[in-house]
Amino acid sequence: MLNWMDRSFFRPYVLCYYVNALTKISKKYGTVFSVQLGTEKMVILCGYDTVKDALINHAEEFAGRPVTAMGSRTSQKYGKPFNNQTITNAAVANIIVSILMDQRFDYDDPTILKLMRLISENIRIAGSTMIRLYNSYPWLIRWLPGAHSKIFENRKEMRDFVTETFTRKEKELDINNQRNLIDAFLAKQKEGKPESTLYYHNENLNVLVSNLFAAGMETTSTTLRWGQLLMMKYPDIQQKVQSEIENVIGSAQPQVEHRKKMPYTDAVIHEIQRYGDIVPGSVPHAPTKDITFRGYFLPKGTIVIPLLHSVLRDKAYFEKPEEFYPGHFLDSDGKFKKNEAFIPFSLGKRSCAGENLANMELFLFFTSLLQNFTFQAPPGAELDLNPAPGFTNAPLPHEICAIPRR
């Protein structure tokens, strides 16, 4: 077991440094090892074989979530340079809004701008040193000012918005005309069955809606922004995607059904997800009971990190793991091929529930964007592919030029 209570760990926290360090440590200590952070011991799982063994072969045992101190409380284009974060976030967020509330917001609506700010800020803060310290020393840190306090403020704002929203929806509810997820949830509430009280109460609805907003917007939007950045960085790949779009779709509106006829575009989207490495540390798991895994005894409730970064960079499964290389998903005939180590949504019982929706969104957004625009860097700009600090790996702030193709 390693103890990371040394000065180097408490440099300004950068998630990519954290997962890279853990990956390097695994080369010395093996694919299952633990690190001690304050009072918390974490077990790290590295490489596809080990992560798959835990999340698939021992799915029941690793289906839990650990209890942490924080968790328990808690423009126009025209070829001119612009930052694409807000508009991309808003486009993806509106899909979640339509599922939850059967409506959409204008991109400059103060409500959606506030929601996006709260979510993005909390995602960024969640990867900070202060949050790691809070989870390790909650009795000490909770009384100090810092980023952890801002997370609680943002969470309250989010909960207040959600509460006001579904309270209004409850007054408008028509059991015989359920138009969205909130309607369906509220209808279950009124059935009068035992599970109506046990599961379909307002607290669960609030948490469900908040989580769908956060998870449904941030990761998909971040992946799309990586896609645009990488197309700027590799214009030859962008041109090949656009050629395939022209040959298969033409000027028609992209449909999900087109994907099976577009192996190169499919491979590029997969490689964007792999290379972007959006959630490198995954979301922590915890054994639901005492378990001996690969010779190591893990007590119930132990924090377990299936290091997705180590899987998506696993040399045993990816020929050029540190490069952006769509060939990882193409065979010798140029046909799309699956790679079992491609698990950006994780594996097992705790894999991302929104995987199918996210895959549809990524294909439709990505092909529509490249059908209508060519993305270029502003003159003289240097494209940095290092991720920004945060819980997720997002691109560093940058401007892009979107040149209309029609």
Coordinates of C-alpha atoms in Angstrom, one line a residue:
M1 CA 0.0 0.0 0.0
L2 CA 1.3 3.5 -0.9
N3 CA 0.8 6.6 1.2
W4 CA 0.5 9.7 -0.8
M5 CA 0.6 12.1 2.1
D6 CA 3.6 13.9 0.6
R7 CA 4.0 17.4 -0.6
S8 CA 4.0 16.5 -4.3
F9 CA 0.4 15.2 -4.2
F10 CA -1.0 18.6 -2.9
R11 CA 0.3 20.6 -5.9
P12 CA -2.6 22.3 -7.7
Y13 CA -4.8 19.3 -8.5
V14 CA -4.8 18.2 -12.1
L15 CA -6.8 15.1 -12.8
C16 CA -4.7 14.0 -15.8
Y17 CA -1.6 14.0 -13.5
Y18 CA -3.5 11.9 -10.9
V19 CA -4.6 9.1 -13.3
N20 CA -1.3 9.1 -15.2
A21 CA 0.6 8.7 -11.9
L22 CA -1.7 5.8 -10.9
T23 CA -1.2 4.2 -14.2
K24 CA 2.6 4.4 -13.8
I25 CA 2.4 3.0 -10.3
S26 CA 0.5 0.0 -11.6
K27 CA 3.5 -0.9 -13.7
K28 CA 5.5 -1.4 -10.5
Y29 CA 2.9 -2.7 -8.1
G30 CA 0.5 -4.6 -10.4
T31 CA -3.1 -4.1 -11.6
V32 CA -4.6 -4.1 -8.1
F33 CA -3.1 -1.9 -5.5
S34 CA -4.2 0.6 -2.8
V35 CA -3.4 4.1 -1.9
Q36 CA -4.0 5.9 1.4
L37 CA -5.4 9.4 1.2
G38 CA -5.8 10.8 4.7
T39 CA -8.2 8.4 6.5
E40 CA -9.4 6.9 3.2
K41 CA -7.9 3.8 1.6
M42 CA -8.7 3.4 -2.1
V43 CA -8.2 0.3 -4.2
I44 CA -7.2 1.0 -7.8
L45 CA -8.0 -1.4 -10.7
C46 CA -5.9 -1.0 -13.8
G47 CA -6.0 -2.4 -17.3
Y48 CA -9.0 -3.9 -19.2
D49 CA -8.6 -7.4 -18.0
T50 CA -8.7 -6.4 -14.3
V51 CA -11.5 -3.9 -14.7
K52 CA -13.6 -6.3 -16.7
D53 CA -12.9 -9.1 -14.1
A54 CA -14.2 -6.9 -11.4
L55 CA -17.2 -5.2 -13.1
I56 CA -18.4 -8.1 -15.2
N57 CA -17.3 -11.4 -13.5
H58 CA -17.9 -9.9 -10.0
A59 CA -20.7 -7.5 -11.0
E60 CA -22.8 -8.0 -7.9
E61 CA -20.0 -7.6 -5.5
F62 CA -18.7 -4.3 -7.1
A63 CA -22.1 -2.8 -7.7
G64 CA -22.1 -0.5 -4.7
R65 CA -21.0 3.1 -4.3
P66 CA -18.7 4.3 -1.5
V67 CA -19.9 6.8 1.0
T68 CA -17.7 9.9 0.9
A69 CA -17.9 13.0 3.1
M70 CA -18.7 15.2 0.1
G71 CA -21.2 12.8 -1.4
S72 CA -23.1 12.4 1.9
R73 CA -23.9 16.2 2.0
T74 CA -24.3 16.7 -1.1
S75 CA -23.2 33.1 -31.0
Q76 CA -23.0 33.5 -34.4
K77 CA -20.2 31.9 -36.5
Y78 CA -19.4 33.2 -40.0
G79 CA -15.9 31.9 -39.7
K80 CA -14.9 34.2 -36.8
P81 CA -13.2 32.7 -33.8
F82 CA -15.6 31.8 -30.9
N83 CA -15.6 29.6 -27.8
N84 CA -18.0 26.7 -28.4
Q85 CA -18.5 25.6 -24.8
T86 CA -21.8 27.5 -24.0
I87 CA -23.5 26.7 -27.3
T88 CA -22.5 23.0 -27.2
N89 CA -23.6 22.7 -23.6
A90 CA -26.9 24.3 -24.3
A91 CA -27.7 22.1 -27.3
V92 CA -27.0 18.9 -25.4
A93 CA -28.8 20.2 -22.2
N94 CA -31.9 20.9 -24.2
I95 CA -32.2 17.2 -25.1
I96 CA -32.3 16.4 -21.4
V97 CA -34.8 19.2 -20.8
S98 CA -37.1 17.8 -23.5
I99 CA -37.0 14.4 -21.9
L100 CA -37.5 15.7 -18.4
M101 CA -39.9 18.5 -19.0
D102 CA -41.2 18.4 -22.6
Q103 CA -39.8 21.8 -23.4
R104 CA -36.6 23.5 -24.5
F105 CA -34.8 26.8 -23.6
D106 CA -33.5 29.4 -25.9
Y107 CA -29.7 29.4 -25.7
D108 CA -29.6 32.8 -24.0
D109 CA -32.4 32.0 -21.5
P110 CA -31.1 32.9 -18.0
T111 CA -32.5 29.6 -16.6
I112 CA -30.4 27.3 -18.8
L113 CA -27.4 29.6 -18.5
K114 CA -27.7 29.3 -14.7
L115 CA -28.1 25.5 -14.8
M116 CA -25.1 25.1 -17.1
R117 CA -23.0 27.3 -14.9
L118 CA -23.9 25.4 -11.8
I119 CA -23.2 22.0 -13.4
S120 CA -19.9 23.0 -15.1
E121 CA -18.6 24.7 -11.9
N122 CA -19.4 21.7 -9.7
I123 CA -17.7 19.3 -12.2
R124 CA -14.6 21.5 -12.2
I125 CA -14.6 21.9 -8.4
A126 CA -15.1 18.1 -7.9
G127 CA -11.6 17.5 -9.3
S128 CA -9.9 20.0 -6.9
T129 CA -7.5 19.3 -4.1
M130 CA -9.9 20.7 -1.6
I131 CA -12.5 18.1 -2.4
R132 CA -10.0 15.3 -2.0
L133 CA -9.0 16.8 1.3
Y134 CA -12.6 17.1 2.4
N135 CA -13.3 13.4 1.7
S136 CA -10.1 12.5 3.6
Y137 CA -10.5 14.8 6.5
P138 CA -14.1 15.9 6.7
W139 CA -14.1 16.8 10.4
L140 CA -11.3 19.3 9.7
I141 CA -12.1 20.7 6.3
R142 CA -15.8 21.2 6.6
W143 CA -15.3 24.2 8.8
L144 CA -12.8 25.9 6.5
P145 CA -13.6 28.2 3.5
G146 CA -12.9 26.7 0.1
A147 CA -14.3 25.1 -3.0
H148 CA -16.2 22.5 -1.1
S149 CA -18.5 25.3 0.3
K150 CA -19.2 26.5 -3.2
I151 CA -20.4 23.0 -4.2
F152 CA -22.9 23.0 -1.4
E153 CA -24.2 26.5 -2.5
N154 CA -24.5 25.4 -6.1
R155 CA -26.2 22.1 -5.1
K156 CA -28.8 24.1 -3.1
E157 CA -29.5 26.4 -6.1
M158 CA -29.9 23.3 -8.3
R159 CA -32.3 21.6 -5.9
D160 CA -34.4 24.8 -5.5
F161 CA -34.8 25.0 -9.3
V162 CA -35.7 21.3 -9.6
T163 CA -38.2 21.5 -6.6
E164 CA -39.9 24.6 -8.1
T165 CA -40.1 22.8 -11.5
F166 CA -41.6 19.6 -10.5
T167 CA -44.0 21.3 -8.0
R168 CA -45.3 23.3 -11.0
K169 CA -45.5 20.0 -13.1
E170 CA -47.5 18.3 -10.3
K171 CA -50.2 20.9 -10.6
E172 CA -50.3 20.4 -14.4
L173 CA -50.2 16.6 -14.2
D174 CA -52.7 14.6 -16.3
I175 CA -52.4 11.0 -15.5
N176 CA -53.9 10.0 -18.9
N177 CA -51.5 12.3 -20.8
Q178 CA -48.0 11.7 -19.5
R179 CA -45.7 13.9 -21.6
N180 CA -42.3 13.5 -20.0
L181 CA -40.2 11.8 -17.4
I182 CA -41.3 14.0 -14.6
D183 CA -45.0 13.3 -15.5
A184 CA -44.3 9.6 -15.4
F185 CA -42.5 9.8 -12.0
L186 CA -45.4 11.9 -10.5
A187 CA -47.9 9.4 -11.9
K188 CA -46.1 6.6 -10.2
Q189 CA -46.2 8.6 -7.0
K190 CA -50.0 8.7 -7.1
E191 CA -50.6 4.9 -7.7
G192 CA -50.8 4.3 -3.9
K193 CA -48.6 1.2 -4.0
P194 CA -45.9 0.4 -1.4
E195 CA -43.2 1.3 -3.9
S196 CA -44.9 4.7 -4.5
T197 CA -43.8 5.8 -1.1
L198 CA -40.6 3.8 -1.0
Y199 CA -39.1 4.9 -4.3
Y200 CA -41.2 7.6 -6.0
H201 CA -40.9 10.3 -3.4
N202 CA -39.9 13.9 -4.0
E203 CA -36.4 13.5 -2.7
N204 CA -35.6 10.8 -5.2
L205 CA -37.1 12.9 -8.0
N206 CA -35.0 15.8 -7.1
V207 CA -31.8 13.7 -7.1
L208 CA -32.8 11.9 -10.3
V209 CA -33.4 15.1 -12.2
S210 CA -30.3 16.8 -10.9
N211 CA -28.1 13.8 -11.8
L212 CA -29.6 13.5 -15.3
F213 CA -28.9 17.2 -15.9
A214 CA -25.3 16.9 -14.7
A215 CA -24.4 13.5 -16.3
G216 CA -26.5 14.0 -19.5
M217 CA -25.1 17.4 -20.4
E218 CA -21.5 17.5 -19.3
T219 CA -20.0 14.3 -20.7
T220 CA -21.7 14.4 -24.1
S221 CA -20.9 18.1 -24.5
T222 CA -17.3 17.6 -23.5
T223 CA -16.9 14.7 -26.0
L224 CA -18.3 16.9 -28.8
R225 CA -15.9 19.7 -27.9
W226 CA -13.0 17.2 -28.1
G227 CA -14.3 16.1 -31.5
Q228 CA -14.2 19.7 -32.9
L229 CA -10.8 20.3 -31.4
L230 CA -9.4 17.1 -32.8
M231 CA -10.8 17.8 -36.3
M232 CA -9.0 21.1 -36.1
K233 CA -5.8 19.4 -35.1
Y234 CA -6.1 16.7 -37.8
P235 CA -7.7 18.3 -40.9
D236 CA -7.0 15.2 -43.1
I237 CA -9.2 13.1 -40.8
Q238 CA -11.9 15.8 -40.8
Q239 CA -11.9 15.8 -44.7
K240 CA -12.3 12.0 -44.8
V241 CA -15.3 12.2 -42.4
Q242 CA -16.8 15.0 -44.6
S243 CA -16.3 12.9 -47.7
E244 CA -18.1 9.9 -46.2
I245 CA -20.9 12.2 -45.1
E246 CA -21.3 13.5 -48.6
N247 CA -21.3 10.0 -50.1
V248 CA -23.7 8.5 -47.6
I249 CA -25.9 11.4 -46.4
G250 CA -25.4 14.1 -48.9
S251 CA -27.5 17.2 -48.0
A252 CA -30.2 15.2 -46.2
Q253 CA -30.6 15.4 -42.4
P254 CA -28.4 12.8 -40.6
Q255 CA -30.3 9.9 -39.1
V256 CA -29.1 7.2 -36.6
E257 CA -29.6 4.6 -39.4
H258 CA -26.8 6.2 -41.4
R259 CA -24.2 5.2 -38.9
K260 CA -24.0 1.5 -40.0
K261 CA -23.1 2.7 -43.5
M262 CA -20.3 5.1 -42.3
P263 CA -17.5 3.0 -40.8
Y264 CA -14.8 5.7 -40.9
T265 CA -17.0 8.3 -39.2
D266 CA -18.0 5.6 -36.6
A267 CA -14.4 4.8 -36.0
V268 CA -13.5 8.5 -35.6
I269 CA -16.3 9.1 -33.0
H270 CA -15.1 6.0 -31.1
E271 CA -11.6 7.3 -31.1
I272 CA -12.7 10.7 -29.9
Q273 CA -14.3 9.1 -27.0
R274 CA -11.2 6.9 -26.3
Y275 CA -8.7 9.7 -26.7
G276 CA -10.8 12.3 -24.9
D277 CA -10.9 10.0 -21.9
I278 CA -13.7 12.0 -20.5
V279 CA -14.1 10.3 -17.1
P280 CA -10.5 9.0 -16.5
G281 CA -11.0 7.9 -12.9
S282 CA -14.5 6.5 -13.5
V283 CA -17.0 7.0 -10.7
P284 CA -15.9 5.1 -7.5
H285 CA -17.3 1.6 -6.8
A286 CA -17.6 -0.2 -3.4
P287 CA -18.0 -3.9 -2.6
T288 CA -21.4 -4.7 -1.4
K289 CA -19.9 -7.4 0.8
D290 CA -16.5 -8.6 1.9
I291 CA -14.7 -10.1 -1.1
T292 CA -11.3 -11.6 -2.0
F293 CA -10.4 -10.3 -5.5
R294 CA -7.4 -11.6 -7.3
G295 CA -5.8 -12.6 -4.0
Y296 CA -6.6 -9.3 -2.2
F297 CA -9.1 -9.0 0.6
L298 CA -11.4 -6.0 0.2
P299 CA -13.8 -5.3 3.1
K300 CA -17.4 -4.2 2.3
G301 CA -17.6 -0.5 1.5
T302 CA -13.9 -0.1 0.4
I303 CA -13.5 2.7 -2.2
V304 CA -12.6 1.0 -5.5
I305 CA -11.5 3.0 -8.5
P306 CA -11.7 1.1 -11.9
L307 CA -9.2 3.3 -13.7
L308 CA -10.9 3.8 -17.1
H309 CA -7.8 5.8 -18.2
S310 CA -5.7 2.7 -17.9
V311 CA -8.2 0.7 -20.0
L312 CA -8.6 3.2 -22.8
R313 CA -4.7 3.5 -22.9
D314 CA -4.1 -0.3 -22.5
K315 CA -1.3 -1.2 -24.9
A316 CA -2.6 -4.8 -25.1
Y317 CA -5.7 -3.6 -26.8
F318 CA -4.8 -0.4 -28.6
E319 CA -1.9 -0.2 -31.1
K320 CA -1.1 3.5 -30.5
P321 CA -2.7 4.3 -27.1
E322 CA -1.2 7.7 -26.8
E323 CA -2.1 8.9 -30.3
F324 CA -5.4 9.9 -31.9
Y325 CA -5.7 7.0 -34.3
P326 CA -9.1 6.0 -35.8
G327 CA -7.4 2.8 -37.1
H328 CA -8.0 1.4 -33.6
F329 CA -11.6 0.8 -34.8
L330 CA -11.0 -0.2 -38.5
D331 CA -10.0 -3.5 -40.0
S332 CA -7.7 -4.0 -42.9
D333 CA -10.7 -3.6 -45.3
G334 CA -11.7 -0.3 -43.8
K335 CA -14.7 -1.8 -42.1
F336 CA -15.6 -0.8 -38.5
K337 CA -14.4 -3.2 -35.9
K338 CA -15.3 -3.3 -32.2
N339 CA -12.7 -3.3 -29.5
E340 CA -13.7 -4.9 -26.2
A341 CA -11.5 -2.5 -24.2
F342 CA -13.5 0.5 -25.5
I343 CA -15.5 1.2 -22.2
P344 CA -15.8 4.9 -21.9
F345 CA -19.2 4.3 -20.2
S346 CA -17.7 1.7 -17.8
L347 CA -18.9 -1.9 -17.4
G348 CA -21.3 -4.0 -15.4
K349 CA -24.2 -3.0 -13.2
R350 CA -22.9 0.5 -12.7
S351 CA -22.2 1.3 -16.3
C352 CA -23.7 4.6 -17.6
A353 CA -27.5 4.4 -18.0
G354 CA -27.4 7.0 -20.7
E355 CA -25.0 5.2 -23.0
N356 CA -27.5 4.6 -25.8
L357 CA -28.8 8.1 -25.7
A358 CA -25.3 9.5 -25.6
N359 CA -24.2 7.4 -28.6
M360 CA -27.1 8.7 -30.7
E361 CA -26.5 12.3 -29.7
L362 CA -22.8 12.1 -30.5
F363 CA -23.4 10.7 -34.0
L364 CA -26.2 13.1 -34.9
F365 CA -24.4 16.2 -33.5
F366 CA -21.0 15.3 -34.9
T367 CA -22.2 14.4 -38.5
S368 CA -24.5 17.5 -38.6
L369 CA -21.7 19.8 -37.6
L370 CA -19.2 18.4 -40.1
Q371 CA -21.9 18.3 -42.8
N372 CA -22.3 22.1 -42.4
F373 CA -19.0 23.4 -41.2
T374 CA -15.2 22.9 -41.5
F375 CA -13.5 23.6 -38.2
Q376 CA -10.2 25.4 -38.2
A377 CA -7.9 27.0 -35.6
P378 CA -7.8 30.8 -35.6
P379 CA -4.7 32.1 -37.4
G380 CA -1.5 31.6 -35.4
A381 CA -3.3 29.6 -32.7
E382 CA -1.5 26.6 -31.2
L383 CA -3.8 23.7 -30.3
D384 CA -3.2 22.2 -26.9
L385 CA -4.6 18.7 -26.4
N386 CA -3.9 18.6 -22.7
P387 CA -7.1 18.4 -20.6
A388 CA -8.2 21.1 -18.2
P389 CA -8.3 20.5 -14.5
G390 CA -11.5 19.0 -13.2
F391 CA -13.4 15.7 -12.4
T392 CA -13.8 15.2 -16.1
N393 CA -11.2 15.6 -18.8
A394 CA -12.4 18.7 -20.8
P395 CA -10.5 20.5 -23.4
L396 CA -8.6 23.6 -22.3
P397 CA -10.4 26.9 -23.2
H398 CA -9.9 27.7 -26.9
E399 CA -11.5 29.4 -29.8
I400 CA -12.5 27.8 -33.1
C401 CA -13.4 29.0 -36.5
A402 CA -16.4 27.3 -38.1
I403 CA -16.3 27.8 -41.9
P404 CA -19.8 27.2 -43.5
R405 CA -19.6 24.5 -46.2
R406 CA -22.8 25.6 -48.0

